[in-house]
């Protein structure tokens, strides 16, 4: 099944997993988990397509076809984690002396990785507020190679104009990487907007059930794909066949899940915006969001992630978080169950307090991954926890 044959919802179920994909007499409806680490060849000089599972594995191959199809790209690559995908991009493309411009509001682990590249491998990283494209233009140096974006960003849900930034980047012969974890390809397709490399933490919405760690890269350029595929194999940062199977399975309900995540999130963001104990709500689907119009233009939805500042500080935030009964206090996001966390003390604790302050991550900030439970139960839980502080 080619990527253009059917609509997105159909492709989440079928691409890579049609019975005809399976060779010979095999006709399973669900792609098997191929555990073999190595593959026999008939002739010494003719290795065949599958040789060794680090280089390629049939279950991973099925999944990589689907990744490419869902992001409307020619190629997809699977990784052992989102950070493994990110490290592979840096390993492949950023050399000593090269410069990378990143959004100032990125996942804490991505910033930690950037710092490692600066300290150990001589790269230079500048973090700027990419919600204003002119800040990107101002930060460009002769040695700038990459622009690294998230939209919406983690944890402040800032939105940047991917198309405008890609135009700036391409004028200066630079590449644009977009981490599309928060919206998933169901709501946003960065490659259609001009991004050269799309990255995912598959761990989140794509796998969708908080039971897989995985990453992906999707892209159109053949030379770049071959370079990244070479690095995927030479670094050995590949997902296990079992995890690939879990993601193929999870993806089948991506459209259904994303719709419910979003409708719940919109109701809860509105509830929070009107709550007397809440100082500020960050959700791209609220008209009060500073980049609401850009989000509306470049994506077909706003997703299921909300951040908000509780009135008070760290003490009130911690009391509130520890009073919740239905929301689970845990890092990560994008699963069917609602998760809640304190970025300053949890997901973004790997960056310094100074950096958090510069990025606008306050001690009163709480980040919520809205699940697919009944929103009445979720709001009742938030209400009882607000009552405790
Ligand atoms: C936006 C974003 N990108 C990348 C990552 C890293 O992905 P992983 O945890 O799968 O390595 C995360 C993890 O939270 C994330 O939120």
Tab-separated table of C-alpha atoms and ligand atoms in Angstrom:
chain	number	residue	atom	x	y	z
A	1	UNK	CA	0.000	0.000	0.000
A	2	UNK	CA	1.633	3.277	-1.064
A	3	UNK	CA	1.481	6.328	1.130
A	4	UNK	CA	-1.089	8.123	-1.013
A	5	UNK	CA	-3.577	5.290	-1.514
A	6	UNK	CA	-5.838	5.971	1.446
A	7	UNK	CA	-6.690	8.541	4.088
A	8	UNK	CA	-4.674	8.992	7.274
A	9	UNK	CA	-7.022	6.937	9.496
A	10	UNK	CA	-6.811	3.964	7.122
A	11	UNK	CA	-3.041	4.210	6.875
A	12	UNK	CA	-2.621	4.126	10.690
A	13	UNK	CA	-4.062	0.598	10.490
A	14	UNK	CA	-2.787	-0.869	7.243
A	15	UNK	CA	0.537	0.516	6.039
A	16	UNK	CA	3.320	-2.028	6.557
A	17	UNK	CA	0.881	-4.654	7.778
A	18	UNK	CA	-1.066	-5.777	4.708
A	19	UNK	CA	-0.879	-9.558	4.314
A	20	UNK	CA	0.884	-9.132	0.961
A	21	UNK	CA	3.791	-7.518	2.763
A	22	UNK	CA	4.622	-10.913	4.195
A	23	UNK	CA	6.590	-12.974	1.776
A	24	UNK	CA	5.939	-16.460	0.442
A	25	UNK	CA	3.072	-18.388	1.979
A	26	UNK	CA	2.701	-16.160	5.046
A	27	UNK	CA	-0.598	-14.361	5.301
A	28	UNK	CA	-0.938	-13.110	8.885
A	29	UNK	CA	-3.190	-10.070	9.323
A	30	UNK	CA	-0.949	-8.735	12.095
A	31	UNK	CA	2.800	-8.410	11.435
A	32	UNK	CA	4.640	-11.089	13.440
A	33	UNK	CA	7.357	-10.255	15.958
A	34	UNK	CA	10.496	-11.420	14.159
A	35	UNK	CA	12.957	-12.269	16.894
A	36	UNK	CA	15.754	-13.705	14.786
A	37	UNK	CA	18.885	-11.592	15.227
A	38	UNK	CA	20.412	-12.846	11.982
A	39	UNK	CA	19.248	-14.073	8.558
A	40	UNK	CA	20.516	-16.907	6.391
A	41	UNK	CA	21.835	-16.255	2.907
A	42	UNK	CA	22.006	-18.722	0.028
A	43	UNK	CA	25.141	-17.271	-1.510
A	44	UNK	CA	28.153	-15.683	0.153
A	45	UNK	CA	28.051	-12.624	-2.082
A	46	UNK	CA	24.280	-12.188	-2.054
A	47	UNK	CA	23.171	-11.004	1.409
A	48	UNK	CA	19.464	-10.496	0.554
A	49	UNK	CA	17.355	-7.692	2.113
A	50	UNK	CA	17.475	-8.847	5.761
A	51	UNK	CA	20.964	-9.717	7.038
A	52	UNK	CA	21.248	-8.780	10.700
A	53	UNK	CA	18.519	-7.301	12.900
A	54	UNK	CA	20.450	-4.181	13.919
A	55	UNK	CA	20.606	-3.211	10.237
A	56	UNK	CA	17.019	-4.196	9.462
A	57	UNK	CA	14.316	-6.386	10.929
A	58	UNK	CA	10.975	-7.298	9.310
A	59	UNK	CA	8.821	-6.047	12.204
A	60	UNK	CA	10.780	-2.773	12.291
A	61	UNK	CA	10.590	-2.529	8.511
A	62	UNK	CA	6.778	-2.731	8.678
A	63	UNK	CA	6.744	0.036	11.299
A	64	UNK	CA	9.174	2.271	9.396
A	65	UNK	CA	6.898	2.093	6.336
A	66	UNK	CA	4.022	3.272	8.502
A	67	UNK	CA	6.052	6.080	10.100
A	68	UNK	CA	6.900	7.490	6.671
A	69	UNK	CA	3.318	7.176	5.456
A	70	UNK	CA	1.815	9.004	8.442
A	71	UNK	CA	4.179	11.996	8.245
A	72	UNK	CA	3.787	12.156	4.416
A	73	UNK	CA	7.513	11.536	3.946
A	74	UNK	CA	9.461	9.190	1.706
A	75	UNK	CA	11.432	7.562	4.538
A	76	UNK	CA	10.996	6.525	8.172
A	77	UNK	CA	13.515	5.227	10.694
A	78	UNK	CA	12.809	3.606	14.070
A	79	UNK	CA	14.925	4.205	17.187
A	80	UNK	CA	15.224	2.850	20.709
A	81	UNK	CA	13.996	6.167	22.194
A	82	UNK	CA	13.236	9.744	21.227
A	83	UNK	CA	16.618	10.781	22.588
A	84	UNK	CA	18.340	8.060	20.548
A	85	UNK	CA	16.757	9.583	17.418
A	86	UNK	CA	17.897	13.061	18.509
A	87	UNK	CA	21.453	11.931	19.302
A	88	UNK	CA	21.647	10.257	15.888
A	89	UNK	CA	20.733	13.505	14.138
A	90	UNK	CA	23.431	15.386	16.082
A	91	UNK	CA	25.969	12.584	15.524
A	92	UNK	CA	25.259	12.553	11.780
A	93	UNK	CA	25.059	16.275	11.124
A	94	UNK	CA	26.700	18.446	13.816
A	95	UNK	CA	30.511	18.576	13.801
A	96	UNK	CA	32.935	20.506	16.042
A	97	UNK	CA	32.510	24.232	15.395
A	98	UNK	CA	29.006	23.847	13.920
A	99	UNK	CA	26.190	25.952	15.346
A	100	UNK	CA	22.624	24.878	16.175
A	101	UNK	CA	19.732	27.227	16.940
A	102	UNK	CA	17.108	25.688	19.216
A	103	UNK	CA	13.750	26.853	20.575
A	104	UNK	CA	14.294	28.153	24.117
A	105	UNK	CA	11.416	25.958	25.337
A	106	UNK	CA	12.450	22.383	24.496
A	107	UNK	CA	12.126	19.129	26.428
A	108	UNK	CA	14.727	19.196	29.263
A	109	UNK	CA	16.444	16.021	28.023
A	110	UNK	CA	16.959	17.618	24.591
A	111	UNK	CA	18.624	20.639	26.230
A	112	UNK	CA	20.789	18.260	28.307
A	113	UNK	CA	21.851	16.492	25.097
A	114	UNK	CA	22.659	19.860	23.476
A	115	UNK	CA	24.856	20.745	26.476
A	116	UNK	CA	26.739	17.467	26.060
A	117	UNK	CA	27.344	18.285	22.405
A	118	UNK	CA	28.663	21.725	23.392
A	119	UNK	CA	30.886	20.494	26.217
A	120	UNK	CA	32.256	17.309	24.665
A	121	UNK	CA	32.106	17.781	20.904
A	122	UNK	CA	32.751	21.493	20.390
A	123	UNK	CA	29.371	22.435	18.903
A	124	UNK	CA	27.737	25.792	19.660
A	125	UNK	CA	24.080	25.976	20.630
A	126	UNK	CA	21.912	29.109	20.881
A	127	UNK	CA	18.429	28.899	22.364
A	128	UNK	CA	16.004	31.600	21.224
A	129	UNK	CA	12.288	32.306	21.441
A	130	UNK	CA	11.263	30.798	18.091
A	131	UNK	CA	7.644	31.930	18.490
A	132	UNK	CA	9.010	35.117	16.838
A	133	UNK	CA	10.694	33.954	13.573
A	134	UNK	CA	12.858	37.101	13.469
A	135	UNK	CA	14.690	35.811	16.589
A	136	UNK	CA	15.866	32.847	14.484
A	137	UNK	CA	17.093	35.126	11.702
A	138	UNK	CA	19.017	37.258	14.229
A	139	UNK	CA	20.734	34.188	15.750
A	140	UNK	CA	22.110	32.823	12.448
A	141	UNK	CA	25.907	32.559	12.217
A	142	UNK	CA	27.988	31.526	9.182
A	143	UNK	CA	28.478	28.116	10.839
A	144	UNK	CA	24.783	27.500	11.667
A	145	UNK	CA	23.742	24.048	10.395
A	146	UNK	CA	20.442	23.223	12.062
A	147	UNK	CA	17.364	24.841	13.533
A	148	UNK	CA	15.661	22.674	16.144
A	149	UNK	CA	12.012	23.260	16.953
A	150	UNK	CA	9.116	21.841	18.920
A	151	UNK	CA	5.638	23.147	18.199
A	152	UNK	CA	3.900	23.198	20.613
A	153	UNK	CA	6.933	23.281	22.879
A	154	UNK	CA	7.530	21.441	26.132
A	155	UNK	CA	6.409	22.529	28.728
A	156	UNK	CA	5.132	26.041	27.872
A	157	UNK	CA	3.165	25.025	24.756
A	158	UNK	CA	4.614	27.859	22.684
A	159	UNK	CA	3.828	27.580	18.980
A	160	UNK	CA	6.226	28.615	16.207
A	161	UNK	CA	5.540	29.256	12.543
A	162	UNK	CA	7.227	26.200	10.981
A	163	UNK	CA	6.717	27.353	7.386
A	164	UNK	CA	8.158	30.819	7.992
A	165	UNK	CA	11.159	29.381	9.851
A	166	UNK	CA	11.768	26.755	7.143
A	167	UNK	CA	11.829	29.534	4.549
A	168	UNK	CA	14.437	31.452	6.564
A	169	UNK	CA	16.477	28.265	7.088
A	170	UNK	CA	16.457	27.242	3.445
A	171	UNK	CA	17.438	30.735	2.320
A	172	UNK	CA	20.543	30.295	4.499
A	173	UNK	CA	21.106	26.640	3.403
A	174	UNK	CA	20.317	25.256	6.851
A	175	UNK	CA	18.162	22.287	7.850
A	176	UNK	CA	15.077	22.402	10.053
A	177	UNK	CA	14.352	19.654	12.584
A	178	UNK	CA	10.864	19.573	14.117
A	179	UNK	CA	10.051	17.423	17.126
A	180	UNK	CA	6.385	16.602	16.442
A	181	UNK	CA	5.829	14.586	19.629
A	182	UNK	CA	3.132	16.827	21.140
A	183	UNK	CA	0.689	16.882	18.205
A	184	UNK	CA	1.543	13.626	16.405
A	185	UNK	CA	1.070	13.451	12.614
A	186	UNK	CA	-2.668	13.192	13.217
A	187	UNK	CA	-2.783	16.948	13.913
A	188	UNK	CA	0.383	18.290	12.280
A	189	UNK	CA	2.746	17.263	9.476
A	190	UNK	CA	5.902	19.383	9.718
A	191	UNK	CA	7.445	17.968	6.504
A	192	UNK	CA	4.456	19.362	4.569
A	193	UNK	CA	5.303	22.749	6.128
A	194	UNK	CA	8.948	22.586	5.000
A	195	UNK	CA	10.731	20.746	7.840
A	196	UNK	CA	13.649	18.624	6.604
A	197	UNK	CA	13.656	16.161	9.510
A	198	UNK	CA	10.707	15.209	11.717
A	199	UNK	CA	11.483	13.607	15.074
A	200	UNK	CA	9.242	11.810	17.520
A	201	UNK	CA	9.382	10.449	20.985
A	202	UNK	CA	7.287	7.416	20.011
A	203	UNK	CA	6.989	6.762	23.753
A	204	UNK	CA	4.196	9.358	23.793
A	205	UNK	CA	1.065	9.626	21.595
A	206	UNK	CA	2.238	7.328	18.801
A	207	UNK	CA	2.644	4.270	21.022
A	208	UNK	CA	-0.062	5.768	23.225
A	209	UNK	CA	-0.266	3.379	26.193
A	210	UNK	CA	2.754	4.248	28.388
A	211	UNK	CA	4.339	0.861	27.765
A	212	UNK	CA	7.000	1.490	25.093
A	213	UNK	CA	10.120	3.661	24.876
A	214	UNK	CA	10.777	4.507	21.233
A	215	UNK	CA	11.808	7.183	18.764
A	216	UNK	CA	11.497	7.936	15.066
A	217	UNK	CA	12.850	10.103	12.275
A	218	UNK	CA	10.844	10.826	9.129
A	219	UNK	CA	12.243	12.685	6.115
A	220	UNK	CA	12.167	13.101	2.328
A	221	UNK	CA	15.777	13.653	1.254
A	222	UNK	CA	17.410	10.416	0.047
A	223	UNK	CA	21.011	11.424	0.798
A	224	UNK	CA	20.105	12.575	4.299
A	225	UNK	CA	18.102	9.371	4.838
A	226	UNK	CA	21.056	7.209	3.812
A	227	UNK	CA	23.364	9.125	6.167
A	228	UNK	CA	20.915	8.761	9.091
A	229	UNK	CA	20.253	5.103	8.324
A	230	UNK	CA	24.002	4.462	8.262
A	231	UNK	CA	24.294	6.138	11.702
A	232	UNK	CA	21.229	4.266	13.053
A	233	UNK	CA	23.056	1.033	12.260
A	234	UNK	CA	26.551	2.106	13.252
A	235	UNK	CA	25.373	3.484	16.612
A	236	UNK	CA	23.055	0.490	17.089
A	237	UNK	CA	20.255	2.632	18.561
A	238	UNK	CA	17.415	0.442	17.226
A	239	UNK	CA	14.102	-0.573	18.829
A	240	UNK	CA	13.414	-4.214	19.711
A	241	UNK	CA	11.030	-6.218	17.478
A	242	UNK	CA	8.615	-6.507	20.410
A	243	UNK	CA	8.507	-2.720	20.854
A	244	UNK	CA	7.937	-2.311	17.104
A	245	UNK	CA	4.974	-4.661	17.348
A	246	UNK	CA	3.588	-2.675	20.305
A	247	UNK	CA	3.845	0.566	18.316
A	248	UNK	CA	2.204	-0.965	15.218
A	249	UNK	CA	-0.638	-2.014	17.499
A	250	UNK	CA	-0.874	1.296	19.378
A	251	UNK	CA	-0.913	3.321	16.156
A	252	UNK	CA	-4.151	1.705	15.002
A	253	UNK	CA	-6.131	3.891	17.407
A	254	UNK	CA	-4.085	7.088	16.997
A	255	UNK	CA	-6.903	9.046	15.336
A	256	UNK	CA	-9.512	7.969	17.900
A	257	UNK	CA	-7.194	8.706	20.812
A	258	UNK	CA	-6.069	12.121	19.536
A	259	UNK	CA	-9.666	13.300	19.058
A	260	UNK	CA	-10.585	12.319	22.633
A	261	UNK	CA	-7.350	13.724	24.124
A	262	UNK	CA	-8.123	17.015	22.427
A	263	UNK	CA	-11.811	17.315	23.298
A	264	UNK	CA	-11.020	16.519	26.954
A	265	UNK	CA	-8.105	18.984	26.941
A	266	UNK	CA	-10.195	21.813	25.533
A	267	UNK	CA	-12.839	21.370	28.270
A	268	UNK	CA	-10.218	21.121	31.017
A	269	UNK	CA	-8.212	24.113	29.753
A	270	UNK	CA	-11.428	26.177	29.804
A	271	UNK	CA	-12.216	24.925	33.329
A	272	UNK	CA	-8.689	25.858	34.504
A	273	UNK	CA	-8.803	29.272	32.826
A	274	UNK	CA	-11.874	30.133	34.899
A	275	UNK	CA	-10.548	28.710	38.169
A	276	UNK	CA	-9.826	31.216	40.972
A	277	UNK	CA	-6.747	29.258	42.144
A	278	UNK	CA	-5.113	29.276	38.687
A	279	UNK	CA	-2.875	32.183	37.653
A	280	UNK	CA	-2.298	31.266	33.999
A	281	UNK	CA	-3.169	28.500	31.517
A	282	UNK	CA	-1.028	27.468	28.535
A	283	UNK	CA	-3.042	25.599	25.891
A	284	UNK	CA	-2.728	26.370	22.156
A	285	UNK	CA	-6.459	25.739	21.645
A	286	UNK	CA	-7.524	28.652	23.878
A	287	UNK	CA	-8.205	31.920	22.062
A	288	UNK	CA	-6.117	33.627	24.773
A	289	UNK	CA	-2.997	31.703	23.632
A	290	UNK	CA	-0.565	34.213	22.032
A	291	UNK	CA	0.021	32.024	18.953
A	292	UNK	CA	-3.544	30.692	18.628
A	293	UNK	CA	-3.809	31.886	15.005
A	294	UNK	CA	-0.531	30.248	13.919
A	295	UNK	CA	-1.589	26.969	15.507
A	296	UNK	CA	-4.915	27.145	13.700
A	297	UNK	CA	-3.157	27.746	10.373
A	298	UNK	CA	-0.494	25.056	10.494
A	299	UNK	CA	-2.150	22.211	12.420
A	300	UNK	CA	-5.581	20.588	12.331
A	301	UNK	CA	-5.785	20.451	16.137
A	302	UNK	CA	-4.197	21.561	19.397
A	303	UNK	CA	-3.529	18.257	21.132
A	304	UNK	CA	-3.933	17.028	24.673
A	305	UNK	CA	-1.165	18.812	26.597
A	306	UNK	CA	-1.899	21.682	29.010
A	307	UNK	CA	0.355	23.563	31.407
A	308	UNK	CA	-0.825	25.964	34.088
A	309	UNK	CA	0.519	28.076	36.920
A	310	UNK	CA	-1.181	27.554	40.228
A	311	UNK	CA	-1.541	30.617	42.472
A	312	UNK	CA	1.306	30.547	45.012
A	313	UNK	CA	4.568	28.724	44.373
A	314	UNK	CA	6.257	25.349	44.678
A	315	UNK	CA	4.533	24.545	48.010
A	316	UNK	CA	1.017	24.962	46.568
A	317	UNK	CA	1.967	23.090	43.374
A	318	UNK	CA	3.348	20.123	45.325
A	319	UNK	CA	0.347	20.048	47.703
A	320	UNK	CA	-2.023	20.095	44.753
A	321	UNK	CA	-0.147	17.348	42.864
A	322	UNK	CA	-0.001	15.093	45.903
A	323	UNK	CA	-3.756	15.516	46.535
A	324	UNK	CA	-4.862	14.145	43.156
A	325	UNK	CA	-6.445	10.712	43.137
A	326	UNK	CA	-7.261	9.949	39.487
A	327	UNK	CA	-4.431	11.825	37.733
A	328	UNK	CA	-1.179	9.904	38.095
A	329	UNK	CA	1.839	11.887	39.283
A	330	UNK	CA	4.407	10.768	36.715
A	331	UNK	CA	6.746	11.986	33.996
A	332	UNK	CA	5.929	11.330	30.334
A	333	UNK	CA	2.782	12.069	28.366
A	334	UNK	CA	0.586	10.920	25.522
A	335	UNK	CA	-0.808	7.749	27.111
A	336	UNK	CA	-4.495	6.946	27.478
A	337	UNK	CA	-4.274	7.680	31.199
A	338	UNK	CA	-4.005	11.252	32.477
A	339	UNK	CA	-0.567	12.105	33.866
A	340	UNK	CA	0.464	15.218	35.769
A	341	UNK	CA	3.847	16.541	36.824
A	342	UNK	CA	5.938	19.467	38.072
A	343	UNK	CA	8.400	20.403	35.252
A	344	UNK	CA	10.809	22.233	37.580
A	345	UNK	CA	11.202	19.209	39.872
A	346	UNK	CA	10.637	16.450	37.321
A	347	UNK	CA	10.904	16.549	33.481
A	348	UNK	CA	12.974	19.741	33.343
A	349	UNK	CA	15.104	19.210	36.465
A	350	UNK	CA	18.047	18.192	34.235
A	351	UNK	CA	18.554	21.852	33.280
A	352	UNK	CA	19.699	24.512	35.756
A	353	UNK	CA	17.336	26.704	37.798
A	354	UNK	CA	18.772	29.718	35.933
A	355	UNK	CA	17.891	28.170	32.551
A	356	UNK	CA	14.390	27.342	33.765
A	357	UNK	CA	13.933	30.929	34.899
A	358	UNK	CA	15.170	32.252	31.531
A	359	UNK	CA	12.770	29.906	29.722
A	360	UNK	CA	9.855	31.041	31.936
A	361	UNK	CA	9.372	27.709	33.761
A	362	UNK	CA	8.149	28.832	37.186
A	363	UNK	CA	8.020	26.838	40.429
A	364	UNK	CA	4.215	27.138	40.276
A	365	UNK	CA	4.073	25.477	36.833
A	366	UNK	CA	2.222	22.171	36.447
A	367	UNK	CA	2.104	20.153	33.206
A	368	UNK	CA	-0.821	17.863	32.418
A	369	UNK	CA	-1.157	15.131	29.809
A	370	UNK	CA	-4.896	14.764	29.421
A	371	UNK	CA	-5.933	11.160	28.905
A	372	UNK	CA	-9.049	9.665	27.360
A	373	UNK	CA	-11.003	9.093	30.578
A	374	UNK	CA	-14.396	10.741	31.133
A	375	UNK	CA	-13.698	14.478	31.473
A	376	UNK	CA	-16.280	14.812	34.294
A	377	UNK	CA	-14.185	12.469	36.448
A	378	UNK	CA	-10.996	14.362	35.579
A	379	UNK	CA	-12.498	17.744	36.451
A	380	UNK	CA	-13.926	16.337	39.719
A	381	UNK	CA	-10.434	15.145	40.682
A	382	UNK	CA	-8.847	18.535	39.895
A	383	UNK	CA	-11.602	20.267	41.881
A	384	UNK	CA	-11.100	18.122	44.983
A	385	UNK	CA	-7.309	18.706	44.827
A	386	UNK	CA	-7.762	22.489	44.486
A	387	UNK	CA	-9.984	22.224	47.574
A	388	UNK	CA	-7.055	20.801	49.577
A	389	UNK	CA	-4.750	23.819	49.111
B	1	LIG	C1	8.993	16.600	23.181
B	1	LIG	C2	9.886	15.457	23.557
B	1	LIG	N1	10.854	15.093	22.719
B	1	LIG	C3	11.690	14.062	23.007
B	1	LIG	C4	11.580	13.381	24.194
B	1	LIG	C5	12.530	12.241	24.484
B	1	LIG	O1	11.922	11.053	24.162
B	1	LIG	P1	12.232	9.644	24.912
B	1	LIG	O2	11.831	9.820	26.343
B	1	LIG	O3	11.405	8.677	24.149
B	1	LIG	O4	13.701	9.415	24.768
B	1	LIG	C6	10.569	13.722	25.092
B	1	LIG	C7	10.423	12.976	26.367
B	1	LIG	O5	9.696	13.377	27.244
B	1	LIG	C8	9.707	14.802	24.764
B	1	LIG	O6	8.725	15.193	25.599
